[in-house]
mmCIF file of C-alpha atoms and ligand atoms in Angstrom:
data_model
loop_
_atom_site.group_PDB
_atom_site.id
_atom_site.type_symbol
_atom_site.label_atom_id
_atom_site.label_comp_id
_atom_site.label_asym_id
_atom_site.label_seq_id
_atom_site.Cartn_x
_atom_site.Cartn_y
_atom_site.Cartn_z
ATOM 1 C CA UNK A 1 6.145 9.229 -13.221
ATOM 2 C CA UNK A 2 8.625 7.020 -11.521
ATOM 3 C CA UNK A 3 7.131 4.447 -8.720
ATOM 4 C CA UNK A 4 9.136 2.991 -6.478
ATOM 5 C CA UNK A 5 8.128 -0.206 -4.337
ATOM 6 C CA UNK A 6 9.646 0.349 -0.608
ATOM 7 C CA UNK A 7 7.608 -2.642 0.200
ATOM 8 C CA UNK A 8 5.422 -5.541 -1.109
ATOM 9 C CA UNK A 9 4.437 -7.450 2.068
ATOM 10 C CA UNK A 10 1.112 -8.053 3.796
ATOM 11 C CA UNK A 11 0.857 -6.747 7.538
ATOM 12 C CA UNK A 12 3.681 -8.869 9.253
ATOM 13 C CA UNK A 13 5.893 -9.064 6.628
ATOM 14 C CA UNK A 14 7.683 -11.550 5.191
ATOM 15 C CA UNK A 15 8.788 -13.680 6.900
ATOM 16 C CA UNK A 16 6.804 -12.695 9.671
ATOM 17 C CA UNK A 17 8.656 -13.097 12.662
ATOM 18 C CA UNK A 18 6.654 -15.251 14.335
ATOM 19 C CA UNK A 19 5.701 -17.522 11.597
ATOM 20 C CA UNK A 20 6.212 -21.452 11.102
ATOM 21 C CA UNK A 21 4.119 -21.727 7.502
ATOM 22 C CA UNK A 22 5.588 -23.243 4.754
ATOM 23 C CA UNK A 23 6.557 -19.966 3.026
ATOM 24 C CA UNK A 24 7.421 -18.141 6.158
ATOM 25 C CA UNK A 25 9.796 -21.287 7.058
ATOM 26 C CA UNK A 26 11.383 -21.701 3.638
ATOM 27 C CA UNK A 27 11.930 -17.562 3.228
ATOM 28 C CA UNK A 28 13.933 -17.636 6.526
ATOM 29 C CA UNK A 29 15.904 -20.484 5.754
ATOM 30 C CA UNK A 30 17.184 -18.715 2.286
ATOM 31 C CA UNK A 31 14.930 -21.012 -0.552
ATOM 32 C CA UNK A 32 15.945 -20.020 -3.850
ATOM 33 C CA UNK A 33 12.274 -19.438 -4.579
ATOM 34 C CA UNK A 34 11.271 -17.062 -2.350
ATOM 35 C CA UNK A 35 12.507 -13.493 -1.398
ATOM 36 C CA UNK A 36 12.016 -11.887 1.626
ATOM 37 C CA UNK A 37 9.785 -8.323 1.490
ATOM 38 C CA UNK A 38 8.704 -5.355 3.954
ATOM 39 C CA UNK A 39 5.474 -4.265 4.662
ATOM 40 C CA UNK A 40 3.826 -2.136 1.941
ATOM 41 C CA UNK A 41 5.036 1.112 0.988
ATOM 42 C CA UNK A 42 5.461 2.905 -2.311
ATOM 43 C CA UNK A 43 7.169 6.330 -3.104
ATOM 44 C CA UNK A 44 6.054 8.577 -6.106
ATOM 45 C CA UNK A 45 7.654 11.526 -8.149
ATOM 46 C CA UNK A 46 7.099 13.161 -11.352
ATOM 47 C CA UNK A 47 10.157 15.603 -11.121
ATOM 48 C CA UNK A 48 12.413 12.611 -9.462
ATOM 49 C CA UNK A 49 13.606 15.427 -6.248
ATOM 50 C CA UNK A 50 9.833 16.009 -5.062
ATOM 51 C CA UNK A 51 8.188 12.538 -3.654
ATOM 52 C CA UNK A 52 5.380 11.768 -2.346
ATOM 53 C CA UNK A 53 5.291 8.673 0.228
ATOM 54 C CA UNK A 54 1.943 6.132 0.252
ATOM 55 C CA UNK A 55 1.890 4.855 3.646
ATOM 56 C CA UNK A 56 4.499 4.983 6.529
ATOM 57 C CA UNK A 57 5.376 1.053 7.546
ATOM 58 C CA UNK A 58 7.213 0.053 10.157
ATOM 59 C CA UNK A 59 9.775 -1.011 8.414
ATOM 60 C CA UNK A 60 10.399 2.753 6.999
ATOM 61 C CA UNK A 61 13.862 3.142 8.332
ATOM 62 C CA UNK A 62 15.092 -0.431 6.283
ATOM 63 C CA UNK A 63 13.151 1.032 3.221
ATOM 64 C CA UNK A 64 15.163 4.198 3.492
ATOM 65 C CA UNK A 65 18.267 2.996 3.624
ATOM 66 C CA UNK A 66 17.461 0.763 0.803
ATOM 67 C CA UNK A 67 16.580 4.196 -1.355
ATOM 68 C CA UNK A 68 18.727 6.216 -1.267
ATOM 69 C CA UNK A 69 16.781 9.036 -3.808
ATOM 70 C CA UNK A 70 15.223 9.870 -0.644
ATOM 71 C CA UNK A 71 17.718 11.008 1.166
ATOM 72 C CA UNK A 72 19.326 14.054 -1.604
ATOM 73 C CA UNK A 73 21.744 15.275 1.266
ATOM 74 C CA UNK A 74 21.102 19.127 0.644
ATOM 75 C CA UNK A 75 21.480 19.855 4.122
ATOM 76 C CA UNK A 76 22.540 18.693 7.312
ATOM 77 C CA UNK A 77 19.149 16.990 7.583
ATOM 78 C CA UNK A 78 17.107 16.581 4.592
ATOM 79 C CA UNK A 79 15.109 14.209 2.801
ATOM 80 C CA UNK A 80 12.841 14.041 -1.044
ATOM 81 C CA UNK A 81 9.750 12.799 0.503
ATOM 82 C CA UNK A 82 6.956 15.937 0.463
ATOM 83 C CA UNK A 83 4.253 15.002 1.708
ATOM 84 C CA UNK A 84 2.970 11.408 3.611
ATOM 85 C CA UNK A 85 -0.171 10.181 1.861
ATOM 86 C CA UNK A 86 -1.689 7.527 4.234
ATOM 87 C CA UNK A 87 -4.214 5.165 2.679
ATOM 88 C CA UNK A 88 -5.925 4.303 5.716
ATOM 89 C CA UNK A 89 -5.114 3.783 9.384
ATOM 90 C CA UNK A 90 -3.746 -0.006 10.078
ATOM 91 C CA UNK A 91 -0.609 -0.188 11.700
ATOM 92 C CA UNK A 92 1.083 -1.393 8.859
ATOM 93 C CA UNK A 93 0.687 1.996 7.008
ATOM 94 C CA UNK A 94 1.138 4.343 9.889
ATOM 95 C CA UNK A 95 3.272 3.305 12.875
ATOM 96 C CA UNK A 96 6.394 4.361 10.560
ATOM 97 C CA UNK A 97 5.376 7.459 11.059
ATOM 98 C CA UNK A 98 6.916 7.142 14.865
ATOM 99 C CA UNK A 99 10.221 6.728 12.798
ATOM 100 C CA UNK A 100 10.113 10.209 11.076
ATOM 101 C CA UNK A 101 10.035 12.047 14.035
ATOM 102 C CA UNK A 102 13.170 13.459 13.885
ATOM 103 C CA UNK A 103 12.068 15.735 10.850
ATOM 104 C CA UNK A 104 12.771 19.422 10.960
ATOM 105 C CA UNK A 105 8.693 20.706 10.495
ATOM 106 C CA UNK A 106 5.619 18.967 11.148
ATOM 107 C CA UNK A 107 5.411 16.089 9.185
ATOM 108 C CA UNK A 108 3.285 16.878 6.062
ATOM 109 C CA UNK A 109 0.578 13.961 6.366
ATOM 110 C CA UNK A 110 -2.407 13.877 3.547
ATOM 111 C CA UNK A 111 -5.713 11.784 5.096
ATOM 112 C CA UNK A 112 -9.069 11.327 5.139
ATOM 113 C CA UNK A 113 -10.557 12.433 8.231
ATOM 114 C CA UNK A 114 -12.071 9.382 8.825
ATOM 115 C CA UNK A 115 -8.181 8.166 9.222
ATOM 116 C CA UNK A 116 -6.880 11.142 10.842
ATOM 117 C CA UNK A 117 -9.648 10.542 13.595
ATOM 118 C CA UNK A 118 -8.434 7.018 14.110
ATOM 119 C CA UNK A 119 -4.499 8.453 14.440
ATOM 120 C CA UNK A 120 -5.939 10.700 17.235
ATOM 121 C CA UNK A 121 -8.126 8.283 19.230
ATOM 122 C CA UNK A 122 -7.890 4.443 18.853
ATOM 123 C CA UNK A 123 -4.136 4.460 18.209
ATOM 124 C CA UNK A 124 -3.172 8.083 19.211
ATOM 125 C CA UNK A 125 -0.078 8.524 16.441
ATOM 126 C CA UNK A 126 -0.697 12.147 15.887
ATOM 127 C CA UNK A 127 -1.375 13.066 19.457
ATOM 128 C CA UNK A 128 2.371 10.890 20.233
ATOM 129 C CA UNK A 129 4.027 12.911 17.354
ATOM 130 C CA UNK A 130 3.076 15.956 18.395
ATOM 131 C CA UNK A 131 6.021 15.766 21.124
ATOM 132 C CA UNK A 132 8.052 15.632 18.613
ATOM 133 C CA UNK A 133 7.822 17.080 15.417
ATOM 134 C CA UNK A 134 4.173 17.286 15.047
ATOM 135 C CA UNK A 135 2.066 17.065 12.211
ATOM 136 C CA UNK A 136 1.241 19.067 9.343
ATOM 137 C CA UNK A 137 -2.285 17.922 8.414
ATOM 138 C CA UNK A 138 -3.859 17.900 5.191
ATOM 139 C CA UNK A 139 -7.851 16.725 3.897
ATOM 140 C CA UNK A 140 -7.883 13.820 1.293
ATOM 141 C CA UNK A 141 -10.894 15.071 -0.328
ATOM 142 C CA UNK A 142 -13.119 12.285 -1.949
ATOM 143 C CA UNK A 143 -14.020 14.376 -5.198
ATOM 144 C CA UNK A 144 -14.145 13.011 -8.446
ATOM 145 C CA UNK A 145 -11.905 16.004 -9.715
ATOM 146 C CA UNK A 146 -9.537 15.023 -6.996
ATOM 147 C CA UNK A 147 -6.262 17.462 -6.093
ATOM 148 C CA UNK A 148 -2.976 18.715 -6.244
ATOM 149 C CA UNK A 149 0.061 19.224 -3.833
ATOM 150 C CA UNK A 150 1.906 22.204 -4.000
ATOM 151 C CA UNK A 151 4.998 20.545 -2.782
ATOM 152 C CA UNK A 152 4.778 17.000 -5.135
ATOM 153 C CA UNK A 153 4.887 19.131 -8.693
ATOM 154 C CA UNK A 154 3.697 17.096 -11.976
ATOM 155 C CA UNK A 155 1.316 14.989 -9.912
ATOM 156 C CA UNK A 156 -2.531 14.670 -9.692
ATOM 157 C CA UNK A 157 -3.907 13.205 -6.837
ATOM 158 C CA UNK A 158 -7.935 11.601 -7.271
ATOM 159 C CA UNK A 159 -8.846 9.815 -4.168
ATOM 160 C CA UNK A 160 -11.738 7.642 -3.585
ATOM 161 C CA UNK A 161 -13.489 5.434 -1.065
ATOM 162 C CA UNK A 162 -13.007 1.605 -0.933
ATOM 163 C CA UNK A 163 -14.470 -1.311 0.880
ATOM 164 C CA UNK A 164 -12.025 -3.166 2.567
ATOM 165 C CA UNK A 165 -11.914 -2.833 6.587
ATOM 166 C CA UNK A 166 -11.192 -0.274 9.765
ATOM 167 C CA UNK A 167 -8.437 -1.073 11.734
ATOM 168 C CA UNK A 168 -9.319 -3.067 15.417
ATOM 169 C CA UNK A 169 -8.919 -0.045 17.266
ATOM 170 C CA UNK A 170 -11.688 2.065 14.890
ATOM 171 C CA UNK A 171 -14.811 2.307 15.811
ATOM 172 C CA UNK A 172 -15.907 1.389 12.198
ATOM 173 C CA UNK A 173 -14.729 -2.216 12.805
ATOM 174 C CA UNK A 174 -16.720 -4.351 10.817
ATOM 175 C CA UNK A 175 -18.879 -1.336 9.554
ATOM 176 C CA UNK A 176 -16.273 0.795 7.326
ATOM 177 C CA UNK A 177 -17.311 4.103 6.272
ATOM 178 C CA UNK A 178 -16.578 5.908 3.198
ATOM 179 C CA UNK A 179 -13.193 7.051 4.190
ATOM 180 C CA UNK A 180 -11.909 4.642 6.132
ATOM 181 C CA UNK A 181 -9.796 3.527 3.061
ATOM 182 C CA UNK A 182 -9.074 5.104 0.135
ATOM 183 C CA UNK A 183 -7.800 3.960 -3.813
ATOM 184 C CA UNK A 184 -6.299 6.754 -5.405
ATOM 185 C CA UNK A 185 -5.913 7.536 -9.095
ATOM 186 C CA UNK A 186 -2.160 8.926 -9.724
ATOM 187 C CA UNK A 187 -1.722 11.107 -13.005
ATOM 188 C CA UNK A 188 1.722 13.050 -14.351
ATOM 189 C CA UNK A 189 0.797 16.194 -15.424
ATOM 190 C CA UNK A 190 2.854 16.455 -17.975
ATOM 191 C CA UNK A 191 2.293 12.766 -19.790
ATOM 192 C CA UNK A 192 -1.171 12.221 -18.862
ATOM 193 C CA UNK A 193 -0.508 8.627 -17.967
ATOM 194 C CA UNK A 194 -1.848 7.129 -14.526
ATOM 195 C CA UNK A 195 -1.439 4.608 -12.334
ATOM 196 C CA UNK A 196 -4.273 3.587 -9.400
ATOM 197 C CA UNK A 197 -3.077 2.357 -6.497
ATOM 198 C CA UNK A 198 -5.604 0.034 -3.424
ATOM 199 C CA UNK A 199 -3.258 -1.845 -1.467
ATOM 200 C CA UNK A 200 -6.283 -2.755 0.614
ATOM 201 C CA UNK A 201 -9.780 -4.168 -1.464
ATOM 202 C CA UNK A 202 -12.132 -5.366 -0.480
ATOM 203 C CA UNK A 203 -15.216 -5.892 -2.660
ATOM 204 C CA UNK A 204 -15.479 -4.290 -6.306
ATOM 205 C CA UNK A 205 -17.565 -1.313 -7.040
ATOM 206 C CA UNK A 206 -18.612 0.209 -10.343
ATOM 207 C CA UNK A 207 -16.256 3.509 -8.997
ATOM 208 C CA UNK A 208 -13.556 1.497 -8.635
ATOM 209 C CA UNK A 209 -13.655 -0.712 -11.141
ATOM 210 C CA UNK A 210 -13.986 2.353 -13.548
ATOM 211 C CA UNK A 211 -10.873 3.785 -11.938
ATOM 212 C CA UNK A 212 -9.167 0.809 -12.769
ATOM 213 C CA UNK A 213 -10.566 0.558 -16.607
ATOM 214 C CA UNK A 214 -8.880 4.149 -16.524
ATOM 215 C CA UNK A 215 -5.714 3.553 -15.613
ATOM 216 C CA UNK A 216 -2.315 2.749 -17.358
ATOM 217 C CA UNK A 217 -1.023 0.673 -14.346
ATOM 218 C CA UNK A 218 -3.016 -1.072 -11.370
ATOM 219 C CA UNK A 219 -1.239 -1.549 -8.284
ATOM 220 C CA UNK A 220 -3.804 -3.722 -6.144
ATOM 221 C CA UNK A 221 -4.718 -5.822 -3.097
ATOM 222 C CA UNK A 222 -2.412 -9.532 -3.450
ATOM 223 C CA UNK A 223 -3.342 -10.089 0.236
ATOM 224 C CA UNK A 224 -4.419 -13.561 -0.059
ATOM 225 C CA UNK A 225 -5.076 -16.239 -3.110
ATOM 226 C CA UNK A 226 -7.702 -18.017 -1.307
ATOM 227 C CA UNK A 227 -10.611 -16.266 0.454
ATOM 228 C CA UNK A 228 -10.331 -19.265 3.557
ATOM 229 C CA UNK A 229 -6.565 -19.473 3.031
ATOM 230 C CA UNK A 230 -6.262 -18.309 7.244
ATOM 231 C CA UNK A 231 -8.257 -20.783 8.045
ATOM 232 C CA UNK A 232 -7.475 -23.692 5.798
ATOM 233 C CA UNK A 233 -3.542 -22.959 7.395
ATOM 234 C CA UNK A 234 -4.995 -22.664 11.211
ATOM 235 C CA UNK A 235 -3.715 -19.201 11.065
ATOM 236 C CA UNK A 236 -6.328 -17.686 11.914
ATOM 237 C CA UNK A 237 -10.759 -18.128 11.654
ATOM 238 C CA UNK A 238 -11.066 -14.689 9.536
ATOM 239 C CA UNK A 239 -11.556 -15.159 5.435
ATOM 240 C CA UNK A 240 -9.910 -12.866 3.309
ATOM 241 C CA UNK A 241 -13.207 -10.885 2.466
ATOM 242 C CA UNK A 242 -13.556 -10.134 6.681
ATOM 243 C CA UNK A 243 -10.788 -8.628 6.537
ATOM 244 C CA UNK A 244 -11.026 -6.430 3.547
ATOM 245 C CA UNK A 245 -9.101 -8.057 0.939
ATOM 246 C CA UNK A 246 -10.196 -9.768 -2.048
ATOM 247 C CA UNK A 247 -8.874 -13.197 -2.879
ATOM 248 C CA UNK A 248 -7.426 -13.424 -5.869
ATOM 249 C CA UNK A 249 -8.923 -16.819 -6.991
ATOM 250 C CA UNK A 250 -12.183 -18.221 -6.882
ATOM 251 C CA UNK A 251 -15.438 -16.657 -8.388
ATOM 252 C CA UNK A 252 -15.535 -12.694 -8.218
ATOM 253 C CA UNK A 253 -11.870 -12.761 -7.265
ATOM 254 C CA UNK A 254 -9.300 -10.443 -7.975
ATOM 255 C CA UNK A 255 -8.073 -12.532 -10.829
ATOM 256 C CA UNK A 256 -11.309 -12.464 -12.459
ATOM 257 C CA UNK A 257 -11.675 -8.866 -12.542
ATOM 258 C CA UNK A 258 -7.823 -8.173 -13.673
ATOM 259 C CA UNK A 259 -8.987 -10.384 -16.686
ATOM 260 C CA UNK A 260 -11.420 -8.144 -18.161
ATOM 261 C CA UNK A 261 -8.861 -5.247 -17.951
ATOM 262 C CA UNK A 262 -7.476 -3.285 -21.343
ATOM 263 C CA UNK A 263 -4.756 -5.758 -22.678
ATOM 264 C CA UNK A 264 -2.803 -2.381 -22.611
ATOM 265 C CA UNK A 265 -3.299 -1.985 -18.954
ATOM 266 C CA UNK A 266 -0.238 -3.018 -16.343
ATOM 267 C CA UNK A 267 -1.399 -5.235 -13.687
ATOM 268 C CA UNK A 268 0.440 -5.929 -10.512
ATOM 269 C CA UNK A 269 -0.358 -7.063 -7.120
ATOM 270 C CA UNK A 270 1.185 -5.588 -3.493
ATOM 271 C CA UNK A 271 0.280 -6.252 0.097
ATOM 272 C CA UNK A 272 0.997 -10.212 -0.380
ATOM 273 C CA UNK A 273 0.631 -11.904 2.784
ATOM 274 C CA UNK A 274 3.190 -14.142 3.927
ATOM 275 C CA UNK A 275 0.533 -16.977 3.727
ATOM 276 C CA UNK A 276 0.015 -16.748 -0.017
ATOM 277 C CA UNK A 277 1.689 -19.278 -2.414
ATOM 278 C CA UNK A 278 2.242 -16.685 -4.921
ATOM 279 C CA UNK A 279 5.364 -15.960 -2.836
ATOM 280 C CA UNK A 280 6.925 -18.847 -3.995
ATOM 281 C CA UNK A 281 7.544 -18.295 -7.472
ATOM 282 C CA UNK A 282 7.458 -21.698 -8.793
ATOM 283 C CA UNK A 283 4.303 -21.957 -7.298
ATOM 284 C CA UNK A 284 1.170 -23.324 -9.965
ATOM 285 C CA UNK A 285 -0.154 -20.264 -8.692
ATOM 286 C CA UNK A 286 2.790 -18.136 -9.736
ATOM 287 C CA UNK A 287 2.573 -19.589 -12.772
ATOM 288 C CA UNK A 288 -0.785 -19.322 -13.322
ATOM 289 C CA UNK A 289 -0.988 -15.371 -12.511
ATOM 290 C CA UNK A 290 1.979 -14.878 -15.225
ATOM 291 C CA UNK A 291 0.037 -16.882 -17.649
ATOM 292 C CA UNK A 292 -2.606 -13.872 -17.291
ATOM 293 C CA UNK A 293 -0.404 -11.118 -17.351
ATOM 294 C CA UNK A 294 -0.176 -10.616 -13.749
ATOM 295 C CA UNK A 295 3.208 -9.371 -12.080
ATOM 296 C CA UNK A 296 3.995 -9.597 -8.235
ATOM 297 C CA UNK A 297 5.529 -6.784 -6.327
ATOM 298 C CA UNK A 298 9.045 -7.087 -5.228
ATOM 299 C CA UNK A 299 11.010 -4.516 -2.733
ATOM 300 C CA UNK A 300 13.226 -2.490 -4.752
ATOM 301 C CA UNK A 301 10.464 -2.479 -7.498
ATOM 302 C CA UNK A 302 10.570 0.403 -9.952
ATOM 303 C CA UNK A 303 7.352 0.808 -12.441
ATOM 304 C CA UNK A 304 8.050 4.084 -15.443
ATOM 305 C CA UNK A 305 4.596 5.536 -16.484
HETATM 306 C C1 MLT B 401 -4.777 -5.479 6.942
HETATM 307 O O1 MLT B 401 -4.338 -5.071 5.883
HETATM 308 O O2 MLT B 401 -5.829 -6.139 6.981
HETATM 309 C C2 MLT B 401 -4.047 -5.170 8.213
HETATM 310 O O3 MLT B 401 -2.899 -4.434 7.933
HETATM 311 C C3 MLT B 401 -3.763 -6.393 8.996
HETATM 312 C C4 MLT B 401 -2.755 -6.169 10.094
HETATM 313 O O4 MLT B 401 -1.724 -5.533 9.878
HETATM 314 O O5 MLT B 401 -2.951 -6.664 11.204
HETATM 315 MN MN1 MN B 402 -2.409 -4.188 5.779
HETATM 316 ZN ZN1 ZN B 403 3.920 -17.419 7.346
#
């Protein structure tokens, strides 16, 4: 299976446009040691025509562009991506979904219900899209034996429920239900090899962290190196944990449990906020996550299982 990373950034972005932090600051101002990223996105295929899309940012139409697999040109208006998986319901992984609008049949959108009640309610996507092209929806089951989609060929699809955090607008704020965000497990068909994907985690269960034992690749949570690292910057009063993302340092961090991983297994981070010092890759904290095997997400990424 062939990955490709649209986009490796936190909510925001990076820099985010509003932004006066070190990294933000020295990103904008072209520092050798830091490269600029879009929010989080990734695009998989088996069969390299059919792909499936993980999240709609808003940064979609720049991702695009900046792939052009997606866009096969069989038609007067076409495109390779088959079906919309969306993780959960934060702006960052939905309100790209306003971009697609143009497309000639409901947009083929695979959810948890939990999420698709959010894009109906709290922040009304679906309802808005359905003056346009509408939307094709589609259950993200949360069954162990997981699913297939009839349009993505050579692709297993196992989804399954996460802590991390509903968006503001959900009523689950604070009090996520199973649902609310998913991991999933990603397996070719044909090769048997996997990759598991949780842009957003929170807290480590025995599910998930036997999804993770499982899997050839893990493509995980780099939100933030330091669970205070909002607060320590004046950025903001919420820790890491609050808002559904594991640090990656400190006791019970993400770095901890990456360590006890297969030596065979893949390990890279996505969703970095622009507030982490792993953006800056001279960084001792760069450093120290390539000492442990640990690679960082770029834009224009591509990962072969
Ligand atoms: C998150 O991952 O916690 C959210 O996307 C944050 C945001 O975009 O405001
Ligand atoms: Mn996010
Ligand atoms: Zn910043």
């Amino acid at each position: 299976m062939k990955i490709h990373v649209l986009g490796s950034a936190a909510g925001g972005g990076f820099p985010q446009w509003n932004c006066n932090c070190p990294h933000c600051a020295a990103c904008r101002n072209d520092h050798p040691d830091y490269q600029p990223r879009t929010q989080s996105s990734i695009a998989v295929s088996a069969n390299q025509t059919d792909w499936v899309l993980f999240n709609a940012s808003p940064d979609i139409l720049q991702q695009l562009k900046a792939f052009k697999t997606l866009q096969p040109a069989r038609a007067l208006r076409d495109t390779a991506i088959q079906a919309i998986f969306l993780m959960d319901a934060q702006i960052d992984h939905t309100t790209g979904l306003y971009m697609l609008r143009e497309h000639r049949q409901p947009l083929p959108i695979w959810c948890h219900p939990l999420v698709r009640d959010d894009l109906v309610t709290g922040n009304p996507l679906f309802k808005v899209l359905s003056h346009y092209c509408g939307v094709d929806w589609h259950e993200v089951p949360l069954t162990p034996t997981g699913f297939d989609m009839a349009t993505v060929p050579g692709l297993h699809f196992a989804a399954l429920p996460l802590i991390s955090n509903a968006p503001p607008y959900s009523p689950h704020r604070d009090q996520p239900q199973p649902g609310d965000n998913v991991g999933v497990t990603l397996t070719d068909t044909a090769t048997g090899k996997t990759l598991f994907y949780a842009p957003g985690l929170g807290a480590m269960e025995p599910h998930v962290w036997q999804a993770m034992q499982s899997a050839d690749c893990v493509l995980v949570d780099g939100t933030l190196w330091s669970d205070d690292e909002m607060i320590a910057l004046g950025a903001s009063a919420k820790t890491s944990r609050s808002m559904g993302h594991m640090p990656q340092s400190g006791p019970g961090g993400m770095l901890e449990w990456l360590d006890r991983l297969p030596a065979h297994t893949r390990k890279i981070l996505i969703h970095i906020n622009n507030t982490n010092p792993i953006l800056n890759a001279q960084s001792p904290q760069r450093q120290e996550l390539t000492r442990r095997g640990v690679e960082v997400c770029f834009d224009g990424m591509d990962i072969d299982l």
